[in-house]
PDB file of C-alpha atoms in Angstrom:
ATOM      1  CA  MET A   1     -74.537 179.497 -19.276  1.00 41.00           C
ATOM      2  CA  GLU A   2     -75.803 177.494 -16.301  1.00 49.00           C
ATOM      3  CA  SER A   3     -79.535 177.620 -15.623  1.00 55.00           C
ATOM      4  CA  ASP A   4     -80.716 179.088 -12.328  1.00 60.00           C
ATOM      5  CA  PRO A   5     -84.283 177.877 -11.803  1.00 62.00           C
ATOM      6  CA  ASP A   6     -86.817 179.850  -9.815  1.00 68.00           C
ATOM      7  CA  LEU A   7     -87.902 178.487  -6.463  1.00 63.00           C
ATOM      8  CA  GLU A   8     -91.265 179.516  -5.009  1.00 66.00           C
ATOM      9  CA  VAL A   9     -90.971 179.810  -1.254  1.00 65.00           C
ATOM     10  CA  PRO A  10     -93.458 180.506   1.525  1.00 60.00           C
ATOM     11  CA  PRO A  11     -92.933 183.577   3.703  1.00 59.00           C
ATOM     12  CA  TYR A  12     -91.030 183.502   6.972  1.00 56.00           C
ATOM     13  CA  ARG A  13     -88.052 181.588   5.621  1.00 62.00           C
ATOM     14  CA  MET A  14     -84.470 182.407   6.537  1.00 65.00           C
ATOM     15  CA  PHE A  15     -81.682 182.545   3.997  1.00 70.00           C
ATOM     16  CA  LEU A  16     -77.919 182.545   4.246  1.00 71.00           C
ATOM     17  CA  PRO A  17     -76.803 184.771   1.377  1.00 75.00           C
ATOM     18  CA  THR A  18     -73.981 183.717  -0.914  1.00 74.00           C
ATOM     19  CA  LYS A  19     -73.599 187.217  -2.377  1.00 81.00           C
ATOM     20  CA  ARG A  20     -74.008 190.814  -1.214  1.00 89.00           C
ATOM     21  CA  TYR A  21     -77.367 191.033  -2.929  1.00 89.00           C
ATOM     22  CA  PHE A  22     -80.633 189.145  -3.024  1.00 86.00           C
ATOM     23  CA  GLU A  23     -82.902 188.919  -6.096  1.00 88.00           C
ATOM     24  CA  PHE A  24     -86.541 187.940  -5.756  1.00 89.00           C
ATOM     25  CA  LYS A  25     -89.999 188.307  -7.257  1.00 91.00           C
ATOM     26  CA  VAL A  26     -93.051 189.061  -5.187  1.00 92.00           C
ATOM     27  CA  GLU A  27     -96.756 188.979  -6.016  1.00 90.00           C
ATOM     28  CA  SER A  28     -98.993 190.512  -3.375  1.00 87.00           C
ATOM     29  CA  CYS A  29    -102.537 191.881  -3.186  1.00 80.00           C
ATOM     30  CA  GLU A  30    -101.658 193.970  -0.128  1.00 74.00           C
ATOM     31  CA  PRO A  31     -98.721 196.314   0.501  1.00 69.00           C
ATOM     32  CA  GLY A  32     -97.006 194.207   3.097  1.00 74.00           C
ATOM     33  CA  ALA A  33     -93.966 192.518   1.587  1.00 87.00           C
ATOM     34  CA  ARG A  34     -90.815 192.891   3.667  1.00 89.00           C
ATOM     35  CA  VAL A  35     -87.264 191.609   3.521  1.00 89.00           C
ATOM     36  CA  GLY A  36     -85.634 191.429   6.953  1.00 87.00           C
ATOM     37  CA  LEU A  37     -81.850 191.782   7.074  1.00 89.00           C
ATOM     38  CA  TYR A  38     -80.104 190.184  10.032  1.00 86.00           C
ATOM     39  CA  GLY A  39     -76.532 190.719  11.149  1.00 84.00           C
ATOM     40  CA  SER A  40     -75.964 190.802  14.868  1.00 69.00           C
ATOM     41  CA  SER A  41     -78.735 188.352  15.801  1.00 69.00           C
ATOM     42  CA  GLU A  42     -81.009 185.825  14.117  1.00 66.00           C
ATOM     43  CA  GLU A  43     -83.701 186.625  16.681  1.00 71.00           C
ATOM     44  CA  GLU A  44     -84.397 190.199  15.541  1.00 78.00           C
ATOM     45  CA  TYR A  45     -83.740 191.896  12.237  1.00 81.00           C
ATOM     46  CA  ASP A  46     -81.336 194.828  12.092  1.00 88.00           C
ATOM     47  CA  TYR A  47     -83.039 196.384   9.059  1.00 91.00           C
ATOM     48  CA  VAL A  48     -86.176 195.768   7.043  1.00 91.00           C
ATOM     49  CA  VAL A  49     -87.008 196.742   3.468  1.00 94.00           C
ATOM     50  CA  PHE A  50     -90.754 197.402   3.308  1.00 93.00           C
ATOM     51  CA  LEU A  51     -92.225 197.199  -0.194  1.00 94.00           C
ATOM     52  CA  GLY A  52     -95.495 199.048  -0.604  1.00 90.00           C
ATOM     53  CA  GLY A  53     -95.748 200.954   2.666  1.00 83.00           C
ATOM     54  CA  ASP A  54     -99.302 201.484   3.922  1.00 80.00           C
ATOM     55  CA  SER A  55    -100.657 202.651   0.553  1.00 86.00           C
ATOM     56  CA  ASN A  56     -98.638 200.470  -1.866  1.00 89.00           C
ATOM     57  CA  ASN A  57     -96.886 203.613  -3.096  1.00 92.00           C
ATOM     58  CA  GLU A  58     -93.666 203.568  -1.064  1.00 94.00           C
ATOM     59  CA  ILE A  59     -90.464 201.684  -0.486  1.00 95.00           C
ATOM     60  CA  LEU A  60     -88.996 202.107   2.993  1.00 95.00           C
ATOM     61  CA  ILE A  61     -85.818 201.034   4.756  1.00 96.00           C
ATOM     62  CA  MET A  62     -86.227 200.896   8.536  1.00 93.00           C
ATOM     63  CA  ASP A  63     -83.979 199.924  11.397  1.00 90.00           C
ATOM     64  CA  SER A  64     -84.900 197.495  14.181  1.00 87.00           C
ATOM     65  CA  ASN A  65     -86.474 200.337  16.185  1.00 89.00           C
ATOM     66  CA  GLY A  66     -88.897 201.069  13.347  1.00 89.00           C
ATOM     67  CA  GLU A  67     -87.168 204.329  12.453  1.00 91.00           C
ATOM     68  CA  ILE A  68     -87.333 205.077   8.749  1.00 93.00           C
ATOM     69  CA  PHE A  69     -83.968 206.175   7.389  1.00 89.00           C
ATOM     70  CA  ALA A  70     -84.732 205.976   3.665  1.00 96.00           C
ATOM     71  CA  ARG A  71     -88.017 206.412   1.775  1.00 96.00           C
ATOM     72  CA  ALA A  72     -89.048 206.724  -1.870  1.00 96.00           C
ATOM     73  CA  SER A  73     -92.466 207.060  -3.504  1.00 96.00           C
ATOM     74  CA  TYR A  74     -93.477 204.875  -6.447  1.00 94.00           C
ATOM     75  CA  PHE A  75     -96.979 204.168  -7.681  1.00 92.00           C
ATOM     76  CA  GLY A  76     -98.144 200.540  -7.368  1.00 91.00           C
ATOM     77  CA  VAL A  77     -95.053 198.937  -5.864  1.00 94.00           C
ATOM     78  CA  LEU A  78     -96.708 195.496  -5.634  1.00 92.00           C
ATOM     79  CA  GLN A  79     -99.078 193.864  -8.102  1.00 90.00           C
ATOM     80  CA  CYS A  80    -101.914 191.564  -7.067  1.00 86.00           C
ATOM     81  CA  HIS A  81    -101.747 189.022  -9.894  1.00 87.00           C
ATOM     82  CA  LYS A  82     -98.305 189.684 -11.345  1.00 91.00           C
ATOM     83  CA  SER A  83     -94.831 189.015  -9.957  1.00 92.00           C
ATOM     84  CA  SER A  84     -92.648 192.095  -9.612  1.00 93.00           C
ATOM     85  CA  PRO A  85     -88.854 191.580  -9.670  1.00 94.00           C
ATOM     86  CA  TYR A  86     -86.791 193.383  -7.025  1.00 95.00           C
ATOM     87  CA  TRP A  87     -83.378 193.108  -5.431  1.00 94.00           C
ATOM     88  CA  VAL A  88     -81.793 194.213  -2.161  1.00 94.00           C
ATOM     89  CA  ALA A  89     -78.030 194.787  -1.915  1.00 94.00           C
ATOM     90  CA  TRP A  90     -75.794 195.748   0.992  1.00 92.00           C
ATOM     91  CA  GLU A  91     -72.262 196.652   1.861  1.00 91.00           C
ATOM     92  CA  PRO A  92     -70.870 198.249   5.007  1.00 90.00           C
ATOM     93  CA  GLY A  93     -72.905 201.392   5.633  1.00 92.00           C
ATOM     94  CA  VAL A  94     -75.274 201.076   2.644  1.00 95.00           C
ATOM     95  CA  ILE A  95     -78.504 199.239   1.725  1.00 96.00           C
ATOM     96  CA  GLU A  96     -79.872 199.549  -1.820  1.00 97.00           C
ATOM     97  CA  VAL A  97     -83.226 198.478  -3.251  1.00 97.00           C
ATOM     98  CA  GLY A  98     -83.740 198.054  -6.978  1.00 97.00           C
ATOM     99  CA  LYS A  99     -86.159 196.709  -9.534  1.00 96.00           C
ATOM    100  CA  GLY A 100     -85.443 194.150 -12.229  1.00 95.00           C
ATOM    101  CA  GLN A 101     -82.107 192.371 -12.346  1.00 91.00           C
ATOM    102  CA  TYR A 102     -79.256 193.355 -10.037  1.00 92.00           C
ATOM    103  CA  PRO A 103     -77.566 195.917 -10.246  1.00 93.00           C
ATOM    104  CA  HIS A 104     -79.905 197.795 -12.592  1.00 92.00           C
ATOM    105  CA  THR A 105     -82.551 200.377 -11.680  1.00 96.00           C
ATOM    106  CA  ILE A 106     -81.711 201.490  -8.144  1.00 97.00           C
ATOM    107  CA  LEU A 107     -84.912 202.772  -6.542  1.00 97.00           C
ATOM    108  CA  LEU A 108     -83.695 203.614  -3.053  1.00 97.00           C
ATOM    109  CA  GLU A 109     -80.445 203.877  -1.122  1.00 97.00           C
ATOM    110  CA  GLY A 110     -80.135 204.090   2.646  1.00 95.00           C
ATOM    111  CA  ARG A 111     -76.963 204.897   4.525  1.00 94.00           C
ATOM    112  CA  ASP A 112     -76.228 203.934   8.118  1.00 90.00           C
ATOM    113  CA  GLU A 113     -72.674 203.638   9.412  1.00 87.00           C
ATOM    114  CA  LYS A 114     -73.862 201.032  11.954  1.00 85.00           C
ATOM    115  CA  LEU A 115     -74.541 198.525   9.144  1.00 85.00           C
ATOM    116  CA  THR A 116     -71.518 196.276   8.964  1.00 77.00           C
ATOM    117  CA  LEU A 117     -72.635 192.771   8.100  1.00 81.00           C
ATOM    118  CA  VAL A 118     -75.677 190.877   6.790  1.00 86.00           C
ATOM    119  CA  THR A 119     -75.477 187.217   7.767  1.00 83.00           C
ATOM    120  CA  SER A 120     -79.036 186.156   6.967  1.00 82.00           C
ATOM    121  CA  MET A 121     -82.352 187.458   5.695  1.00 84.00           C
ATOM    122  CA  ALA A 122     -86.029 186.568   5.887  1.00 82.00           C
ATOM    123  CA  LEU A 123     -89.061 187.025   3.663  1.00 83.00           C
ATOM    124  CA  LEU A 124     -91.866 188.512   5.727  1.00 82.00           C
ATOM    125  CA  THR A 125     -95.483 189.119   4.787  1.00 77.00           C
ATOM    126  CA  TRP A 126     -98.043 191.372   6.402  1.00 67.00           C
ATOM    127  CA  GLU A 127    -101.485 190.284   5.216  1.00 59.00           C
ATOM    128  CA  ARG A 128    -104.294 192.239   6.855  1.00 59.00           C
ATOM    129  CA  GLY A 129    -107.524 190.370   6.235  1.00 57.00           C
ATOM    130  CA  LEU A 130    -106.350 189.041   2.889  1.00 52.00           C
ATOM    131  CA  PRO A 131    -108.539 186.305   1.381  1.00 53.00           C
ATOM    132  CA  VAL A 132    -106.845 182.922   1.541  1.00 53.00           C
ATOM    133  CA  GLU A 133    -107.066 182.485  -2.247  1.00 61.00           C
ATOM    134  CA  HIS A 134    -104.598 185.398  -2.772  1.00 69.00           C
ATOM    135  CA  PRO A 135    -101.644 184.851  -0.432  1.00 76.00           C
ATOM    136  CA  THR A 136     -98.396 186.661  -1.127  1.00 82.00           C
ATOM    137  CA  LYS A 137     -96.087 184.658  -3.405  1.00 85.00           C
ATOM    138  CA  TRP A 138     -92.310 184.912  -3.172  1.00 84.00           C
ATOM    139  CA  THR A 139     -89.964 183.537  -5.828  1.00 84.00           C
ATOM    140  CA  ILE A 140     -86.181 183.477  -5.513  1.00 79.00           C
ATOM    141  CA  LYS A 141     -83.297 182.232  -7.613  1.00 70.00           C
ATOM    142  CA  ARG A 142     -81.745 179.055  -6.206  1.00 67.00           C
ATOM    143  CA  ARG A 143     -78.283 180.635  -6.408  1.00 67.00           C
ATOM    144  CA  THR A 144     -79.369 183.306  -3.924  1.00 66.00           C
ATOM    145  CA  GLY A 145     -78.236 181.309  -0.904  1.00 66.00           C
ATOM    146  CA  GLN A 146     -79.034 178.465   1.407  1.00 68.00           C
ATOM    147  CA  CYS A 147     -82.677 178.408   2.450  1.00 67.00           C
ATOM    148  CA  TYR A 148     -84.055 176.840   5.622  1.00 59.00           C
ATOM    149  CA  LEU A 149     -87.205 174.730   5.110  1.00 53.00           C
ATOM    150  CA  CYS A 150     -87.671 175.738   1.464  1.00 58.00           C
ATOM    151  CA  ASP A 151     -87.562 172.296  -0.163  1.00 54.00           C
TER     152      ASP A 151
END
C-alpha cells in the first residue's frame, strides 16, 4: 500500500479536489474552523461547513447567504491541543460531514438541489482574540488534491 503522508497547511489555502471528498485534521482552541466549498466562483464560496459553531458544540452547513440548511449538536467539536479528524463529501444535491476516515461516521447531511459541482475548497479560520502561541492547525493528506501555496 502506498504511503500518503500528512501535510500541515496554513489556513486560507485553496485546493483543487481529486475526489468527491476531503479528509483533514484540525486542532483549534476556538470554535472557528470552516471549510469553504466553491463551485460557481473562486471569489465567493457557495457553501461553508462550520465546525464548532459559536459554542464549539455544533456543526453547521451554510450557503453563501449565511443561511443554515443543516445543523447538528455535538459536544466539543474541536480540541485545543489535539487534532480531530473530519471529512467533507459532496455529490449533486448533498453535502456530508463525518468524523474519522471517509466514509465512516456521518455526523451531518445537508441537501440542496442547487448544489451541482465543487471545483475547489478553502480552509478558513476564525480566531477571535486567540493567543499567537495557539493558532489553528490544519493537516491534510497529500492525495486530497492540488494545493495552492502549500509547499
